[in-house]
Amino acid sequence: MKINEFVEVSFKKGATFTFKVDSNEIVYKCSPFSGKELVSVNGNLVSESQSYKLKSSHRFVVDGVKYEVNFESKDLINGDNECSLVKEGQLVKLYKLKYIKPPKKPIYYWIPPLVLGALAGVGIAQGILPIWLCIVFSVLAFVIVFIFELISNMENWECEVVDV
């Protein structure tokens, strides 16, 4: 999901932060699953690492200028992350990425899976439906709720951009 033109977050691919400074495009990519981190400048890989640390730093030089990309997970539970670009010891840009908890679902959201579950229970009790069909109904209800929850929760990121 693209949050703005410089930040993209995906549960599958991780996060991508893009910094445009001078005539260079610096891109930092990280994956929470593999721990892989990549930094590229104008499409050329300049730094790569793999770790599961809460803080990481990548230092590199472009055209004689020292740069540093820092990533820090401030709070894993609440999803607070920061990614910054430092040029010659001075902070240039900071992205503050935060996960926003979605509001609680209204009661009518849960009616379809509850009705499917109730029908399956009545069907088993009355001997009308075979047990395998009731299990299929229950699994289907769970999968539907899970997919809708996953899709709705993926869009709950906000990013504050701090220019210095």
PDB file of C-alpha atoms in Angstrom:
ATOM      1  CA  MET A   1       0.000   0.000   0.000  1.00  0.00           C
ATOM      2  CA  LYS A   2       1.411   3.340  -1.016  1.00  0.00           C
ATOM      3  CA  ILE A   3       1.094   5.798   1.861  1.00  0.00           C
ATOM      4  CA  ASN A   4       2.556   8.729  -0.031  1.00  0.00           C
ATOM      5  CA  GLU A   5       4.897   9.137  -2.998  1.00  0.00           C
ATOM      6  CA  PHE A   6       7.926   8.277  -0.826  1.00  0.00           C
ATOM      7  CA  VAL A   7       6.696   5.538   1.527  1.00  0.00           C
ATOM      8  CA  GLU A   8       5.157   2.170   0.730  1.00  0.00           C
ATOM      9  CA  VAL A   9       4.187  -0.546   3.227  1.00  0.00           C
ATOM     10  CA  SER A  10       3.178  -4.131   2.503  1.00  0.00           C
ATOM     11  CA  PHE A  11       2.804  -7.096   4.839  1.00  0.00           C
ATOM     12  CA  LYS A  12       4.296  -9.313   2.142  1.00  0.00           C
ATOM     13  CA  LYS A  13       7.094  -7.069   0.821  1.00  0.00           C
ATOM     14  CA  GLY A  14       7.887  -4.978   3.917  1.00  0.00           C
ATOM     15  CA  ALA A  15       8.534  -1.236   3.797  1.00  0.00           C
ATOM     16  CA  THR A  16      10.166   0.996   1.207  1.00  0.00           C
ATOM     17  CA  PHE A  17      11.332   4.538   1.957  1.00  0.00           C
ATOM     18  CA  THR A  18      12.523   6.865  -0.817  1.00  0.00           C
ATOM     19  CA  PHE A  19      14.657   9.950  -0.193  1.00  0.00           C
ATOM     20  CA  LYS A  20      15.349  12.498  -2.910  1.00  0.00           C
ATOM     21  CA  VAL A  21      18.337  14.634  -2.042  1.00  0.00           C
ATOM     22  CA  ASP A  22      20.373  16.745  -4.457  1.00  0.00           C
ATOM     23  CA  SER A  23      20.216  14.789  -7.725  1.00  0.00           C
ATOM     24  CA  ASN A  24      20.155  11.373  -6.022  1.00  0.00           C
ATOM     25  CA  GLU A  25      17.330   8.998  -5.217  1.00  0.00           C
ATOM     26  CA  ILE A  26      18.150   6.926  -2.137  1.00  0.00           C
ATOM     27  CA  VAL A  27      15.863   3.956  -1.485  1.00  0.00           C
ATOM     28  CA  TYR A  28      15.796   1.901   1.719  1.00  0.00           C
ATOM     29  CA  LYS A  29      13.887  -1.411   1.702  1.00  0.00           C
ATOM     30  CA  CYS A  30      13.346  -3.701   4.670  1.00  0.00           C
ATOM     31  CA  SER A  31      11.450  -6.929   5.241  1.00  0.00           C
ATOM     32  CA  PRO A  32      10.133  -7.904   8.679  1.00  0.00           C
ATOM     33  CA  PHE A  33      10.013 -11.574   7.657  1.00  0.00           C
ATOM     34  CA  SER A  34      13.497 -12.108   6.244  1.00  0.00           C
ATOM     35  CA  GLY A  35      15.249  -9.274   8.117  1.00  0.00           C
ATOM     36  CA  LYS A  36      16.801  -8.227   4.792  1.00  0.00           C
ATOM     37  CA  GLU A  37      17.677  -4.557   4.348  1.00  0.00           C
ATOM     38  CA  LEU A  38      18.773  -2.942   1.098  1.00  0.00           C
ATOM     39  CA  VAL A  39      19.930   0.594   0.339  1.00  0.00           C
ATOM     40  CA  SER A  40      20.291   1.738  -3.242  1.00  0.00           C
ATOM     41  CA  VAL A  41      21.310   5.039  -4.793  1.00  0.00           C
ATOM     42  CA  ASN A  42      19.948   5.798  -8.248  1.00  0.00           C
ATOM     43  CA  GLY A  43      19.157   2.088  -8.673  1.00  0.00           C
ATOM     44  CA  ASN A  44      22.634   0.850  -7.642  1.00  0.00           C
ATOM     45  CA  LEU A  45      22.919  -1.238  -4.466  1.00  0.00           C
ATOM     46  CA  VAL A  46      25.266   0.462  -1.970  1.00  0.00           C
ATOM     47  CA  SER A  47      24.488  -1.371   1.286  1.00  0.00           C
ATOM     48  CA  GLU A  48      22.892  -4.646   2.264  1.00  0.00           C
ATOM     49  CA  SER A  49      22.399  -6.466   5.552  1.00  0.00           C
ATOM     50  CA  GLN A  50      20.201  -8.987   7.268  1.00  0.00           C
ATOM     51  CA  SER A  51      19.229  -8.675  10.906  1.00  0.00           C
ATOM     52  CA  TYR A  52      16.243  -8.643  13.209  1.00  0.00           C
ATOM     53  CA  LYS A  53      17.502  -5.800  15.377  1.00  0.00           C
ATOM     54  CA  LEU A  54      15.224  -2.932  16.345  1.00  0.00           C
ATOM     55  CA  LYS A  55      17.804  -0.424  15.085  1.00  0.00           C
ATOM     56  CA  SER A  56      19.917  -0.486  11.978  1.00  0.00           C
ATOM     57  CA  SER A  57      22.248   1.909  10.217  1.00  0.00           C
ATOM     58  CA  HIS A  58      23.725   1.953   6.725  1.00  0.00           C
ATOM     59  CA  ARG A  59      26.655   4.247   5.926  1.00  0.00           C
ATOM     60  CA  PHE A  60      27.821   4.934   2.383  1.00  0.00           C
ATOM     61  CA  VAL A  61      29.494   7.596   0.254  1.00  0.00           C
ATOM     62  CA  VAL A  62      28.105   9.054  -2.972  1.00  0.00           C
ATOM     63  CA  ASP A  63      30.241  11.484  -5.001  1.00  0.00           C
ATOM     64  CA  GLY A  64      32.422  12.135  -1.959  1.00  0.00           C
ATOM     65  CA  VAL A  65      29.434  12.938   0.291  1.00  0.00           C
ATOM     66  CA  LYS A  66      28.816  10.791   3.388  1.00  0.00           C
ATOM     67  CA  TYR A  67      25.268   9.531   3.875  1.00  0.00           C
ATOM     68  CA  GLU A  68      23.626   7.413   6.519  1.00  0.00           C
ATOM     69  CA  VAL A  69      20.200   5.749   6.485  1.00  0.00           C
ATOM     70  CA  ASN A  70      18.861   4.790   9.903  1.00  0.00           C
ATOM     71  CA  PHE A  71      15.825   2.647  10.676  1.00  0.00           C
ATOM     72  CA  GLU A  72      14.400   2.164  14.141  1.00  0.00           C
ATOM     73  CA  SER A  73      11.378   0.255  15.400  1.00  0.00           C
ATOM     74  CA  LYS A  74      10.375   2.324  18.406  1.00  0.00           C
ATOM     75  CA  ASP A  75       7.428   0.165  19.449  1.00  0.00           C
ATOM     76  CA  LEU A  76       6.682  -3.233  17.901  1.00  0.00           C
ATOM     77  CA  ILE A  77       3.318  -3.578  19.629  1.00  0.00           C
ATOM     78  CA  ASN A  78       1.944  -0.253  18.374  1.00  0.00           C
ATOM     79  CA  GLY A  79       3.822  -0.226  15.069  1.00  0.00           C
ATOM     80  CA  ASP A  80       5.923   2.928  15.531  1.00  0.00           C
ATOM     81  CA  ASN A  81       8.869   3.059  13.116  1.00  0.00           C
ATOM     82  CA  GLU A  82      11.245   5.782  11.976  1.00  0.00           C
ATOM     83  CA  CYS A  83      13.482   5.950   8.926  1.00  0.00           C
ATOM     84  CA  SER A  84      15.883   8.858   8.528  1.00  0.00           C
ATOM     85  CA  LEU A  85      18.492  10.117   6.092  1.00  0.00           C
ATOM     86  CA  VAL A  86      21.585  11.893   7.385  1.00  0.00           C
ATOM     87  CA  LYS A  87      23.905  13.795   5.042  1.00  0.00           C
ATOM     88  CA  GLU A  88      27.357  14.828   6.310  1.00  0.00           C
ATOM     89  CA  GLY A  89      26.168  14.402   9.918  1.00  0.00           C
ATOM     90  CA  GLN A  90      23.014  16.523   9.464  1.00  0.00           C
ATOM     91  CA  LEU A  91      19.510  15.082   9.479  1.00  0.00           C
ATOM     92  CA  VAL A  92      17.933  15.694   6.067  1.00  0.00           C
ATOM     93  CA  LYS A  93      14.602  13.872   6.264  1.00  0.00           C
ATOM     94  CA  LEU A  94      12.724  11.699   8.727  1.00  0.00           C
ATOM     95  CA  TYR A  95       9.725   9.470   8.048  1.00  0.00           C
ATOM     96  CA  LYS A  96       7.647   8.530  11.100  1.00  0.00           C
ATOM     97  CA  LEU A  97       5.534   5.524  10.221  1.00  0.00           C
ATOM     98  CA  LYS A  98       2.726   4.582  12.596  1.00  0.00           C
ATOM     99  CA  TYR A  99       0.115   1.841  12.549  1.00  0.00           C
ATOM    100  CA  ILE A 100      -3.353   3.113  13.421  1.00  0.00           C
ATOM    101  CA  LYS A 101      -5.614   0.592  15.101  1.00  0.00           C
ATOM    102  CA  PRO A 102      -8.858   0.257  13.174  1.00  0.00           C
ATOM    103  CA  PRO A 103     -12.101   1.102  14.947  1.00  0.00           C
ATOM    104  CA  LYS A 104     -14.088  -1.775  16.408  1.00  0.00           C
ATOM    105  CA  LYS A 105     -16.488  -3.404  13.994  1.00  0.00           C
ATOM    106  CA  PRO A 106     -20.224  -2.786  14.495  1.00  0.00           C
ATOM    107  CA  ILE A 107     -22.394  -5.738  15.513  1.00  0.00           C
ATOM    108  CA  TYR A 108     -23.908  -6.151  12.027  1.00  0.00           C
ATOM    109  CA  TYR A 109     -20.422  -6.994  10.729  1.00  0.00           C
ATOM    110  CA  TRP A 110     -20.514 -10.246  12.702  1.00  0.00           C
ATOM    111  CA  ILE A 111     -24.068 -11.288  11.710  1.00  0.00           C
ATOM    112  CA  PRO A 112     -23.204 -13.353   8.553  1.00  0.00           C
ATOM    113  CA  PRO A 113     -20.642 -15.624  10.266  1.00  0.00           C
ATOM    114  CA  LEU A 114     -22.925 -15.995  13.307  1.00  0.00           C
ATOM    115  CA  VAL A 115     -25.867 -16.970  11.085  1.00  0.00           C
ATOM    116  CA  LEU A 116     -23.707 -19.506   9.210  1.00  0.00           C
ATOM    117  CA  GLY A 117     -22.540 -20.942  12.515  1.00  0.00           C
ATOM    118  CA  ALA A 118     -26.089 -21.110  13.879  1.00  0.00           C
ATOM    119  CA  LEU A 119     -27.357 -22.826  10.718  1.00  0.00           C
ATOM    120  CA  ALA A 120     -24.551 -25.351  10.943  1.00  0.00           C
ATOM    121  CA  GLY A 121     -25.383 -26.037  14.613  1.00  0.00           C
ATOM    122  CA  VAL A 122     -29.104 -26.450  13.949  1.00  0.00           C
ATOM    123  CA  GLY A 123     -28.363 -28.599  10.917  1.00  0.00           C
ATOM    124  CA  ILE A 124     -26.212 -30.971  12.968  1.00  0.00           C
ATOM    125  CA  ALA A 125     -28.685 -31.045  15.885  1.00  0.00           C
ATOM    126  CA  GLN A 126     -31.657 -31.831  13.640  1.00  0.00           C
ATOM    127  CA  GLY A 127     -29.712 -34.314  11.529  1.00  0.00           C
ATOM    128  CA  ILE A 128     -30.541 -32.333   8.387  1.00  0.00           C
ATOM    129  CA  LEU A 129     -26.981 -31.497   7.329  1.00  0.00           C
ATOM    130  CA  PRO A 130     -24.016 -33.853   7.334  1.00  0.00           C
ATOM    131  CA  ILE A 131     -21.195 -32.914   9.704  1.00  0.00           C
ATOM    132  CA  TRP A 132     -18.704 -32.361   6.861  1.00  0.00           C
ATOM    133  CA  LEU A 133     -20.980 -29.709   5.308  1.00  0.00           C
ATOM    134  CA  CYS A 134     -21.289 -27.910   8.642  1.00  0.00           C
ATOM    135  CA  ILE A 135     -17.523 -27.924   9.005  1.00  0.00           C
ATOM    136  CA  VAL A 136     -17.243 -26.450   5.491  1.00  0.00           C
ATOM    137  CA  PHE A 137     -19.709 -23.678   6.463  1.00  0.00           C
ATOM    138  CA  SER A 138     -17.733 -22.910   9.610  1.00  0.00           C
ATOM    139  CA  VAL A 139     -14.383 -22.812   7.804  1.00  0.00           C
ATOM    140  CA  LEU A 140     -15.883 -20.653   5.046  1.00  0.00           C
ATOM    141  CA  ALA A 141     -17.237 -18.167   7.604  1.00  0.00           C
ATOM    142  CA  PHE A 142     -13.846 -18.007   9.325  1.00  0.00           C
ATOM    143  CA  VAL A 143     -11.971 -17.491   6.026  1.00  0.00           C
ATOM    144  CA  ILE A 144     -14.339 -14.710   4.935  1.00  0.00           C
ATOM    145  CA  VAL A 145     -13.943 -12.830   8.219  1.00  0.00           C
ATOM    146  CA  PHE A 146     -10.172 -13.355   8.211  1.00  0.00           C
ATOM    147  CA  ILE A 147      -9.756 -12.023   4.651  1.00  0.00           C
ATOM    148  CA  PHE A 148     -11.907  -8.943   5.304  1.00  0.00           C
ATOM    149  CA  GLU A 149     -10.032  -8.227   8.526  1.00  0.00           C
ATOM    150  CA  LEU A 150      -6.663  -8.558   6.791  1.00  0.00           C
ATOM    151  CA  ILE A 151      -7.679  -6.287   3.912  1.00  0.00           C
ATOM    152  CA  SER A 152      -9.172  -3.612   6.170  1.00  0.00           C
ATOM    153  CA  ASN A 153      -6.179  -3.636   8.550  1.00  0.00           C
ATOM    154  CA  MET A 154      -3.580  -3.213   5.793  1.00  0.00           C
ATOM    155  CA  GLU A 155      -4.753   0.320   5.091  1.00  0.00           C
ATOM    156  CA  ASN A 156      -4.245   1.658   8.592  1.00  0.00           C
ATOM    157  CA  TRP A 157      -0.816   3.235   8.278  1.00  0.00           C
ATOM    158  CA  GLU A 158       0.026   6.896   8.442  1.00  0.00           C
ATOM    159  CA  CYS A 159       3.336   8.593   7.781  1.00  0.00           C
ATOM    160  CA  GLU A 160       4.565  11.910   9.086  1.00  0.00           C
ATOM    161  CA  VAL A 161       7.316  13.475   6.986  1.00  0.00           C
ATOM    162  CA  VAL A 162       9.797  15.689   8.842  1.00  0.00           C
ATOM    163  CA  ASP A 163      11.951  17.856   6.576  1.00  0.00           C
ATOM    164  CA  VAL A 164      14.935  19.542   8.161  1.00  0.00           C
TER     165      VAL A 164
END
